[in-house]
Amino acid sequence: MANERKTEQIVRTHLEKANAIIRIEEQKSDIPKIDKLLKTASKKGNRQGRPEFIITFNQNNDFLIVIECKADISRHESETKDKFSDFAVDGVLLYASFLSKEYDVLAIAVSGETQQQLKISHFLHLKNERKAVPMFGDKLLPVQDYLNGYLKSPEKFRQDYNELISYTKVLNDKLQKYSIPTKERALLLSCILIALEDEAFCASYDKKSTPKSLAEFLTATVAEKLEEANLDNQKIEKLNTQFGFIKTDTSLATQENILKELIDEIDCNINQFIKTHEYFDVLGQLYVQFLRYANNDKSLGIVLTPPHITGLFSELAQVNKNSIVYDNCAGTGGFLISAMREMIESAKGDAQKIREIKSSQLIGTEYQSHIYALAVSNMFIHQDGKTNIIGGRSCFEAEVINQVKAQKPTVGLLNPPYTKEKEELRFVLNNLECLVDGGTCIAIVPMRCALLSEEKEIEYKKQILSNHTLEAVLTMPNDLFIDSKVNTYTCAMIFTAHRKHPENHKTFFGYFKEDGFIKRKATGRTDLNGTWEKIKNRWKDTFRNREEIAGLSVKRVVTATDEWCVEAYMETDYSQLTEQHFSEEIRKYVSYKLLHLENNNISQINTITQNTFDIDTNSWEYFDLKDLFGTPQKCKCSNAKELLDEGDDIYYIGAKKTDNGVMNKVVMVENLVAKGNCILFIGDGQGSVGFSTYQPIDFIGSTTLSCGYNENLNAYNGLFMVTVLDLERCKYSFGRKYGPKQIQKAKIKLPSKNGQPDWQFMEDYIKSLPYSNLI
């Protein structure tokens, strides 16, 4: 007969090895908060829950472990996980769901009576999260490993990061109240974080008798720390200049307790995050958050790359312990810190190699003085040793280029300044020049650099291909820089340095737009659902294997005058097209017609039809849009406001998909009228670029719209066409607009007959669907 006491003894013996750092309780807890949470957690409902073991940590009050045991391994886990009293996993997840209202909980289910047959499952249920996630595998681990694994887990990082960002809002409001200029807020944080590295400062800063003496103590401590790090005098002087405002600021240096309280809060809320989650660009993220709260001020500095992208680039470049990484537009050091993380992980604990990495294998240049101060501070906080960031000088200076070349960088990572002068590719060329033969460069640049460029950009592209190989271009997520108040659409370009682009070399193009991040007003873009790791791994595998996947990636031979983006070449996945897509388009059109067009009788609605048609996209053929519609005609109205107050003779159609584009009725102006019975391509517009509509009647349209005409077109096959065209929408954005040039280069797949579009099939298919009698 199964004996659960044997299982419990195995677990008890294992836990007792960690008695020095934990407290073990069985069946119930003497801690009032835990006892209260378990009051109604009974496996049979509404009675006291009694887990086999409850483990709390002496030095971490936010985390506990709960364990449930079963002797019989067949009672380990049910299929439905709701047999709470009969199965170990079911029961421990129930307890975790109650305890997670106040704690982060590691739930462990153990079954079996001997070490050999033991079956183990682990689940992490973070405080206030909806569900637990599996982790740690199927073996009992040392208790210290559980604590370390929890602290370093992606789930815990996500929780801590969201708390950090939430605190940033609170901190920003305080600094605003104290009249600290936005530009100086991140500098103040960096100064405090450097000082908190000093034991003497931590032990005595709260004993300073006046605000002025504390401000002077803070800046003097930082100066000493920088000198101890063997930074050259010029760097120290630049940093001391940037931090000098702290000693004279009215709030910080004269008002009681303000600076002291800020140091206390930053130590608790930010410094502890840095200690737990090493090699993360905290200062860069705080700088971005301060930008978000800075009204409409975009002049504070540069656009900083989000940390999940800096990490991705390091992995794509296969950064390792022997890499030497150069960023000629270092910003706050985000790329260098992500590279440092990969390099140190690759060193696998080799202390000497880690010292070498930090002291000599990370190189940067940053021209702006206050950003340079943040970069050096950031690297110092991460104990990079020598801090090889060249500040206040241009990366284009011959002396700087030679200084960097002498260190033989193997990897270049950069996000150049996005300027009206369109010099981004010049910075890419500069980075490539500094790399060793065969080095890898990855740059994130505006999408316009990849498109049908102006003469200046084409010349840069020619220079690149004459000396280096374009390995890949990856389209990046649309809202990547929304937290920096920049709505720039971007792509990542990957090069091999000093290897001329072979004539027939196929470049890899990836559609890497969906990173799983979600916009939230309070926190900006975050990995809210924890999907980034899985998405990132898929992107990496697709790139490394150079896989061609419909809707995701393609390979093409390109020249300097071609578009360097996946949108120009990737195949649309037409297999996703279903009857539901066509029916939805009909419903939208009928709604528009009932609202805006005359002679509609709602009593005629017929939702019951018999669809006898099959959609077999594999048998369809491709047709060029230029053959279907000739040269699209641009609409002509550039200022609709002038027409609004004059009359209501004709509809004005704008750059939107909803309501079939209808904006208002306006006065008739003959030379602005576009003929109806056309497909309307939306070339630009908030959230609608790349969509199409069918327009049945004459209208006045925005200049962002283009009209396509065909003598075979009618409302039925027009709606069929629009449904298919909207599948192409992913190929267009603010960075790559849906204008006449792009339309004439595009193609779509349609039902065909004798090598021509089967207009009659398209019409008959739409007529077979619900609501079609109202079209």
mmCIF file of N, CA and C in Angstrom, residues 8 186 205 224 255 285 311 321 347 404 451 493 502 513 533 545 569 574 591 608 621 652 671 688 723 730 775:
data_model
loop_
_atom_site.group_PDB
_atom_site.id
_atom_site.type_symbol
_atom_site.label_atom_id
_atom_site.label_comp_id
_atom_site.label_asym_id
_atom_site.label_seq_id
_atom_site.Cartn_x
_atom_site.Cartn_y
_atom_site.Cartn_z
ATOM 1 N N GLU A 8 7.123 12.310 1.794
ATOM 2 C CA GLU A 8 7.375 13.516 2.595
ATOM 3 C C GLU A 8 8.761 13.489 3.216
ATOM 4 N N ALA A 186 18.136 61.890 -15.779
ATOM 5 C CA ALA A 186 18.888 60.641 -15.908
ATOM 6 C C ALA A 186 20.317 60.812 -15.416
ATOM 7 N N TYR A 205 25.868 58.503 3.994
ATOM 8 C CA TYR A 205 25.220 59.638 3.318
ATOM 9 C C TYR A 205 24.047 60.202 4.128
ATOM 10 N N GLU A 224 35.771 60.295 -7.007
ATOM 11 C CA GLU A 224 36.746 59.325 -6.476
ATOM 12 C C GLU A 224 36.574 57.949 -7.125
ATOM 13 N N GLN A 255 17.240 72.383 -0.115
ATOM 14 C CA GLN A 255 16.016 72.008 0.597
ATOM 15 C C GLN A 255 16.202 70.699 1.366
ATOM 16 N N GLN A 285 16.773 52.944 -20.349
ATOM 17 C CA GLN A 285 15.320 52.813 -20.238
ATOM 18 C C GLN A 285 14.722 53.929 -19.388
ATOM 19 N N GLY A 311 19.522 43.097 -27.410
ATOM 20 C CA GLY A 311 19.868 41.709 -27.107
ATOM 21 C C GLY A 311 19.760 40.803 -28.323
ATOM 22 N N LYS A 321 32.685 35.356 -26.151
ATOM 23 C CA LYS A 321 33.737 35.845 -25.256
ATOM 24 C C LYS A 321 34.942 36.407 -25.993
ATOM 25 N N ALA A 347 31.786 33.312 -21.481
ATOM 26 C CA ALA A 347 33.024 33.072 -20.724
ATOM 27 C C ALA A 347 32.862 31.992 -19.661
ATOM 28 N N VAL A 404 40.055 53.287 -33.010
ATOM 29 C CA VAL A 404 39.145 52.136 -32.947
ATOM 30 C C VAL A 404 39.713 50.973 -33.743
ATOM 31 N N LEU A 451 14.449 51.647 -49.181
ATOM 32 C CA LEU A 451 13.479 51.752 -50.266
ATOM 33 C C LEU A 451 14.110 52.340 -51.526
ATOM 34 N N MET A 493 19.760 46.100 -40.836
ATOM 35 C CA MET A 493 20.615 45.654 -41.938
ATOM 36 C C MET A 493 21.824 44.926 -41.361
ATOM 37 N N PRO A 502 28.963 39.793 -53.578
ATOM 38 C CA PRO A 502 29.036 38.990 -54.811
ATOM 39 C C PRO A 502 27.869 39.301 -55.741
ATOM 40 N N LYS A 513 8.104 41.856 -37.759
ATOM 41 C CA LYS A 513 7.332 42.972 -37.203
ATOM 42 C C LYS A 513 6.623 42.631 -35.900
ATOM 43 N N GLU A 533 10.389 35.638 -25.891
ATOM 44 C CA GLU A 533 11.447 34.636 -25.980
ATOM 45 C C GLU A 533 11.170 33.640 -27.106
ATOM 46 N N ASN A 545 19.165 29.814 -40.522
ATOM 47 C CA ASN A 545 18.963 28.760 -41.517
ATOM 48 C C ASN A 545 18.594 29.313 -42.887
ATOM 49 N N TYR A 569 9.348 41.687 -51.822
ATOM 50 C CA TYR A 569 9.605 40.386 -52.444
ATOM 51 C C TYR A 569 8.843 39.209 -51.838
ATOM 52 N N TYR A 574 -1.806 33.174 -49.211
ATOM 53 C CA TYR A 574 -3.220 33.202 -49.602
ATOM 54 C C TYR A 574 -4.019 32.063 -48.993
ATOM 55 N N SER A 591 -23.070 48.168 -44.648
ATOM 56 C CA SER A 591 -23.269 49.164 -43.578
ATOM 57 C C SER A 591 -23.041 50.569 -44.110
ATOM 58 N N ILE A 608 -29.826 34.579 -45.689
ATOM 59 C CA ILE A 608 -29.800 33.139 -45.972
ATOM 60 C C ILE A 608 -29.475 32.936 -47.451
ATOM 61 N N GLU A 621 -3.986 32.369 -60.196
ATOM 62 C CA GLU A 621 -2.789 32.853 -60.874
ATOM 63 C C GLU A 621 -2.459 34.268 -60.414
ATOM 64 N N TYR A 652 -16.565 63.352 -49.402
ATOM 65 C CA TYR A 652 -15.101 63.432 -49.344
ATOM 66 C C TYR A 652 -14.599 62.137 -48.729
ATOM 67 N N ASN A 671 -12.991 69.913 -60.776
ATOM 68 C CA ASN A 671 -11.643 69.426 -61.112
ATOM 69 C C ASN A 671 -11.031 68.548 -60.014
ATOM 70 N N SER A 688 -4.233 52.907 -41.525
ATOM 71 C CA SER A 688 -4.963 52.384 -42.681
ATOM 72 C C SER A 688 -4.106 52.206 -43.927
ATOM 73 N N THR A 723 -11.014 42.371 -50.861
ATOM 74 C CA THR A 723 -10.710 41.367 -49.834
ATOM 75 C C THR A 723 -9.344 40.745 -50.068
ATOM 76 N N CYS A 730 0.213 44.022 -45.227
ATOM 77 C CA CYS A 730 1.419 43.928 -44.390
ATOM 78 C C CYS A 730 2.671 44.422 -45.110
ATOM 79 N N ILE A 775 -25.943 44.672 -52.021
ATOM 80 C CA ILE A 775 -24.799 45.338 -52.652
ATOM 81 C C ILE A 775 -25.268 46.160 -53.855
#
